[in-house]
PDB file of C-alpha atoms in Angstrom:
ATOM      1  CA  MET A 204     108.458 126.108  87.712  1.00 44.00           C
ATOM      2  CA  PRO A 205     110.605 122.980  87.496  1.00 46.00           C
ATOM      3  CA  GLU A 206     113.784 123.170  85.455  1.00 47.00           C
ATOM      4  CA  ALA A 207     114.097 121.431  82.101  1.00 51.00           C
ATOM      5  CA  THR A 208     115.938 118.573  83.828  1.00 54.00           C
ATOM      6  CA  GLY A 209     112.749 117.699  85.689  1.00 59.00           C
ATOM      7  CA  THR A 210     114.045 118.738  89.112  1.00 72.00           C
ATOM      8  CA  ASP A 211     112.221 121.219  91.253  1.00 81.00           C
ATOM      9  CA  PRO A 212     114.544 123.644  93.106  1.00 81.00           C
ATOM     10  CA  ARG A 213     112.132 123.721  96.064  1.00 83.00           C
ATOM     11  CA  SER A 214     112.232 119.926  96.303  1.00 87.00           C
ATOM     12  CA  GLU A 215     116.026 119.955  96.160  1.00 92.00           C
ATOM     13  CA  ALA A 216     116.196 122.570  98.931  1.00 92.00           C
ATOM     14  CA  ARG A 217     113.799 120.522 101.039  1.00 94.00           C
ATOM     15  CA  GLN A 218     115.852 117.360 100.460  1.00 95.00           C
ATOM     16  CA  ARG A 219     118.977 119.213 101.617  1.00 95.00           C
ATOM     17  CA  TRP A 220     117.454 120.543 104.842  1.00 95.00           C
ATOM     18  CA  MET A 221     115.749 117.228 105.632  1.00 96.00           C
ATOM     19  CA  GLY A 222     119.112 115.503 105.198  1.00 96.00           C
ATOM     20  CA  VAL A 223     120.798 117.967 107.560  1.00 97.00           C
ATOM     21  CA  LEU A 224     118.025 117.491 110.131  1.00 97.00           C
ATOM     22  CA  ALA A 225     118.171 113.691 109.829  1.00 97.00           C
ATOM     23  CA  ARG A 226     121.956 113.563 110.274  1.00 96.00           C
ATOM     24  CA  ALA A 227     122.053 116.045 113.173  1.00 96.00           C
ATOM     25  CA  GLY A 228     122.113 114.750 116.707  1.00 94.00           C
ATOM     26  CA  THR A 229     118.986 114.815 118.837  1.00 96.00           C
ATOM     27  CA  ASP A 230     120.741 117.047 121.382  1.00 96.00           C
ATOM     28  CA  ALA A 231     121.636 119.578 118.671  1.00 96.00           C
ATOM     29  CA  LEU A 232     118.024 119.690 117.453  1.00 97.00           C
ATOM     30  CA  GLU A 233     116.761 119.965 121.015  1.00 97.00           C
ATOM     31  CA  ALA A 234     119.080 122.929 121.646  1.00 96.00           C
ATOM     32  CA  ALA A 235     118.009 124.595 118.386  1.00 96.00           C
ATOM     33  CA  TRP A 236     114.338 124.113 119.290  1.00 96.00           C
ATOM     34  CA  ALA A 237     114.888 125.554 122.773  1.00 95.00           C
ATOM     35  CA  GLY A 238     116.753 128.509 121.231  1.00 94.00           C
ATOM     36  CA  LEU A 239     113.779 129.637 119.164  1.00 93.00           C
ATOM     37  CA  ALA A 240     112.147 132.823 120.441  1.00 89.00           C
ATOM     38  CA  VAL A 241     108.722 131.481 119.450  1.00 89.00           C
ATOM     39  CA  ARG A 242     107.951 127.802 118.984  1.00 92.00           C
ATOM     40  CA  PRO A 243     104.911 127.083 116.838  1.00 93.00           C
ATOM     41  CA  GLY A 244     102.255 124.711 118.073  1.00 93.00           C
ATOM     42  CA  TYR A 245     101.573 121.555 116.121  1.00 97.00           C
ATOM     43  CA  ARG A 246      99.606 118.353 116.322  1.00 97.00           C
ATOM     44  CA  MET A 247     100.787 114.872 115.512  1.00 97.00           C
ATOM     45  CA  LEU A 248      99.463 113.534 112.231  1.00 97.00           C
ATOM     46  CA  ARG A 249     101.569 110.411 112.594  1.00 97.00           C
ATOM     47  CA  PRO A 250     103.224 109.954 115.977  1.00 98.00           C
ATOM     48  CA  PRO A 251     106.821 108.727 115.874  1.00 98.00           C
ATOM     49  CA  GLU A 252     107.010 105.110 114.700  1.00 98.00           C
ATOM     50  CA  THR A 253     110.103 102.955 114.516  1.00 98.00           C
ATOM     51  CA  GLY A 254     110.484 100.193 111.990  1.00 97.00           C
ATOM     52  CA  LEU A 255     112.987  98.554 109.683  1.00 97.00           C
ATOM     53  CA  VAL A 256     114.071  99.704 106.252  1.00 95.00           C
ATOM     54  CA  MET A 257     116.078  97.740 103.704  1.00 96.00           C
ATOM     55  CA  VAL A 258     119.411  99.318 102.849  1.00 94.00           C
ATOM     56  CA  ARG A 259     120.425  98.775  99.254  1.00 93.00           C
ATOM     57  CA  GLY A 260     123.810  99.247  97.669  1.00 91.00           C
ATOM     58  CA  ARG A 261     125.556  99.102  94.319  1.00 90.00           C
ATOM     59  CA  THR A 262     128.905  97.573  93.604  1.00 86.00           C
ATOM     60  CA  GLY A 263     131.265 100.394  92.720  1.00 82.00           C
ATOM     61  CA  GLY A 264     128.345 102.831  92.906  1.00 79.00           C
ATOM     62  CA  THR A 265     127.224 101.945  89.395  1.00 86.00           C
ATOM     63  CA  GLY A 266     126.778  98.154  89.415  1.00 87.00           C
ATOM     64  CA  ARG A 267     123.672  96.118  90.033  1.00 90.00           C
ATOM     65  CA  ASP A 268     121.598  96.743  93.148  1.00 92.00           C
ATOM     66  CA  PHE A 269     121.916  94.375  96.071  1.00 92.00           C
ATOM     67  CA  ASN A 270     120.334  94.214  99.515  1.00 94.00           C
ATOM     68  CA  LEU A 271     122.951  95.209 102.063  1.00 92.00           C
ATOM     69  CA  GLY A 272     120.793  94.636 105.145  1.00 95.00           C
ATOM     70  CA  GLU A 273     118.171  96.180 107.379  1.00 97.00           C
ATOM     71  CA  MET A 274     118.427  99.169 109.705  1.00 97.00           C
ATOM     72  CA  SER A 275     115.995 100.774 112.103  1.00 97.00           C
ATOM     73  CA  ALA A 276     114.438 104.106 111.167  1.00 98.00           C
ATOM     74  CA  THR A 277     111.870 106.364 112.827  1.00 98.00           C
ATOM     75  CA  ARG A 278     109.333 108.580 111.101  1.00 97.00           C
ATOM     76  CA  CYS A 279     106.937 111.256 112.266  1.00 98.00           C
ATOM     77  CA  ALA A 280     104.505 113.737 110.690  1.00 98.00           C
ATOM     78  CA  VAL A 281     103.238 116.932 112.309  1.00 98.00           C
ATOM     79  CA  GLN A 282     100.773 119.596 111.202  1.00 98.00           C
ATOM     80  CA  PHE A 283     100.783 123.272 112.116  1.00 96.00           C
ATOM     81  CA  GLU A 284      97.567 125.142 112.830  1.00 94.00           C
ATOM     82  CA  ASP A 285      97.719 126.733 109.354  1.00 93.00           C
ATOM     83  CA  GLY A 286      97.766 123.277 107.719  1.00 95.00           C
ATOM     84  CA  VAL A 287     101.472 122.994 106.839  1.00 96.00           C
ATOM     85  CA  ILE A 288     102.690 119.408 107.233  1.00 97.00           C
ATOM     86  CA  GLY A 289     106.228 118.505 108.244  1.00 97.00           C
ATOM     87  CA  ILE A 290     107.775 115.068 107.957  1.00 98.00           C
ATOM     88  CA  GLY A 291     110.819 113.614 109.661  1.00 97.00           C
ATOM     89  CA  TYR A 292     112.632 110.380 108.813  1.00 97.00           C
ATOM     90  CA  VAL A 293     115.725 109.540 110.858  1.00 97.00           C
ATOM     91  CA  ALA A 294     118.031 106.573 111.225  1.00 97.00           C
ATOM     92  CA  GLY A 295     117.727 104.818 114.546  1.00 97.00           C
ATOM     93  CA  ARG A 296     115.065 104.718 117.218  1.00 97.00           C
ATOM     94  CA  SER A 297     114.868 108.330 118.486  1.00 97.00           C
ATOM     95  CA  ALA A 298     111.223 109.391 118.497  1.00 98.00           C
ATOM     96  CA  ARG A 299     112.124 112.912 119.653  1.00 98.00           C
ATOM     97  CA  HIS A 300     114.649 113.314 116.827  1.00 98.00           C
ATOM     98  CA  ALA A 301     111.992 112.408 114.247  1.00 98.00           C
ATOM     99  CA  GLU A 302     109.460 114.748 115.879  1.00 98.00           C
ATOM    100  CA  LEU A 303     111.846 117.710 115.929  1.00 98.00           C
ATOM    101  CA  ALA A 304     112.943 117.036 112.344  1.00 98.00           C
ATOM    102  CA  ALA A 305     109.272 117.072 111.295  1.00 98.00           C
ATOM    103  CA  ALA A 306     108.592 120.320 113.187  1.00 98.00           C
ATOM    104  CA  PHE A 307     111.602 122.048 111.609  1.00 97.00           C
ATOM    105  CA  ASP A 308     110.588 120.704 108.182  1.00 98.00           C
ATOM    106  CA  ALA A 309     107.169 122.312 108.598  1.00 97.00           C
ATOM    107  CA  MET A 310     108.748 125.591 109.726  1.00 97.00           C
ATOM    108  CA  LEU A 311     111.050 125.622 106.708  1.00 96.00           C
ATOM    109  CA  GLN A 312     108.048 125.317 104.411  1.00 96.00           C
ATOM    110  CA  CYS A 313     106.497 128.490 105.901  1.00 95.00           C
ATOM    111  CA  ASP A 314     107.536 131.826 104.411  1.00 93.00           C
ATOM    112  CA  ASP A 315     107.412 133.442 107.871  1.00 92.00           C
ATOM    113  CA  TRP A 316     109.941 131.004 109.367  1.00 93.00           C
ATOM    114  CA  ARG A 317     112.099 129.799 106.481  1.00 94.00           C
ATOM    115  CA  GLU A 318     114.955 132.326 106.494  1.00 94.00           C
ATOM    116  CA  GLU A 319     115.259 132.453 110.275  1.00 94.00           C
ATOM    117  CA  VAL A 320     115.386 128.662 110.592  1.00 96.00           C
ATOM    118  CA  LYS A 321     117.846 128.351 107.697  1.00 96.00           C
ATOM    119  CA  GLU A 322     120.181 130.859 109.370  1.00 95.00           C
ATOM    120  CA  THR A 323     119.831 129.801 113.010  1.00 94.00           C
ATOM    121  CA  VAL A 324     119.302 126.043 112.673  1.00 96.00           C
ATOM    122  CA  ILE A 325     120.205 124.569 109.278  1.00 97.00           C
ATOM    123  CA  ALA A 326     123.385 126.582 108.585  1.00 96.00           C
ATOM    124  CA  PRO A 327     125.010 125.819 111.991  1.00 96.00           C
ATOM    125  CA  LEU A 328     124.013 122.139 111.791  1.00 96.00           C
ATOM    126  CA  ALA A 329     125.410 121.861 108.244  1.00 96.00           C
ATOM    127  CA  GLN A 330     128.623 123.595 109.334  1.00 96.00           C
ATOM    128  CA  ALA A 331     129.005 121.218 112.291  1.00 94.00           C
ATOM    129  CA  GLU A 332     128.441 118.265 109.954  1.00 94.00           C
ATOM    130  CA  ARG A 333     131.126 119.530 107.536  1.00 94.00           C
ATOM    131  CA  ALA A 334     133.579 120.029 110.413  1.00 92.00           C
ATOM    132  CA  ARG A 335     132.856 116.519 111.724  1.00 90.00           C
ATOM    133  CA  ARG A 336     133.427 115.018 108.256  1.00 90.00           C
ATOM    134  CA  ASP A 337     136.646 116.992 107.784  1.00 88.00           C
ATOM    135  CA  THR A 338     137.928 115.729 111.141  1.00 87.00           C
ATOM    136  CA  GLU A 339     137.042 112.144 110.236  1.00 86.00           C
ATOM    137  CA  ARG A 340     138.645 112.544 106.817  1.00 85.00           C
ATOM    138  CA  ALA A 341     141.850 113.914 108.360  1.00 82.00           C
ATOM    139  CA  GLY A 342     141.984 111.009 110.813  1.00 80.00           C
ATOM    140  CA  THR A 343     141.470 108.512 108.031  1.00 78.00           C
ATOM    141  CA  GLU A 344     144.018 110.213 105.793  1.00 75.00           C
ATOM    142  CA  SER A 345     146.667 110.141 108.533  1.00 75.00           C
ATOM    143  CA  SER A 346     146.397 106.364 108.787  1.00 76.00           C
ATOM    144  CA  ARG A 347     146.473 105.774 105.049  1.00 73.00           C
ATOM    145  CA  VAL A 348     148.855 103.085 103.893  1.00 75.00           C
ATOM    146  CA  GLU A 349     150.512 103.442 100.504  1.00 74.00           C
ATOM    147  CA  PHE A 350     151.136 100.153  98.761  1.00 73.00           C
ATOM    148  CA  PHE A 351     153.583  99.862  95.920  1.00 71.00           C
ATOM    149  CA  THR A 352     155.024  97.116  93.840  1.00 69.00           C
ATOM    150  CA  MET A 353     158.718  96.751  93.299  1.00 68.00           C
ATOM    151  CA  VAL A 354     159.723  95.713  89.837  1.00 71.00           C
ATOM    152  CA  ARG A 355     162.285  92.970  89.826  1.00 72.00           C
ATOM    153  CA  GLY A 356     165.101  93.127  87.353  1.00 68.00           C
ATOM    154  CA  GLU A 357     165.030  90.811  84.386  1.00 68.00           C
ATOM    155  CA  ASP A 358     167.105  87.647  84.640  1.00 59.00           C
TER     156      ASP A 358
END
């Protein structure tokens, strides 16, 4: 049952894992897929397609929307034999990345696979992403320049 705020915890969980899958590298997803003891079969509902999406921004994060520009994105949809549908949307032009993201999305929707995939795929990918961000943040912080203004004495 959705919370009083109108958000569904299952939708939020799915958004989190889809974000992790979309931001992971294709090689990392490929290795995770190869590491599965059993890989489920699936059929393509929508083969990988690459197109352009409009990126929008807000001044200061709260101002009016503006079009920042276009970027390429690839999407894919797969269906397992039991009818579960997985969807993958990724930045860039990697068809395999979108396909693997869709396959993992479908697996994460299945009770039989969810916990295993969360532990063996999503958790390590999320940890690697946090480590990468921390490294970037440390590099940025080390080059930070502090500006100050000197107050001149009164004449």
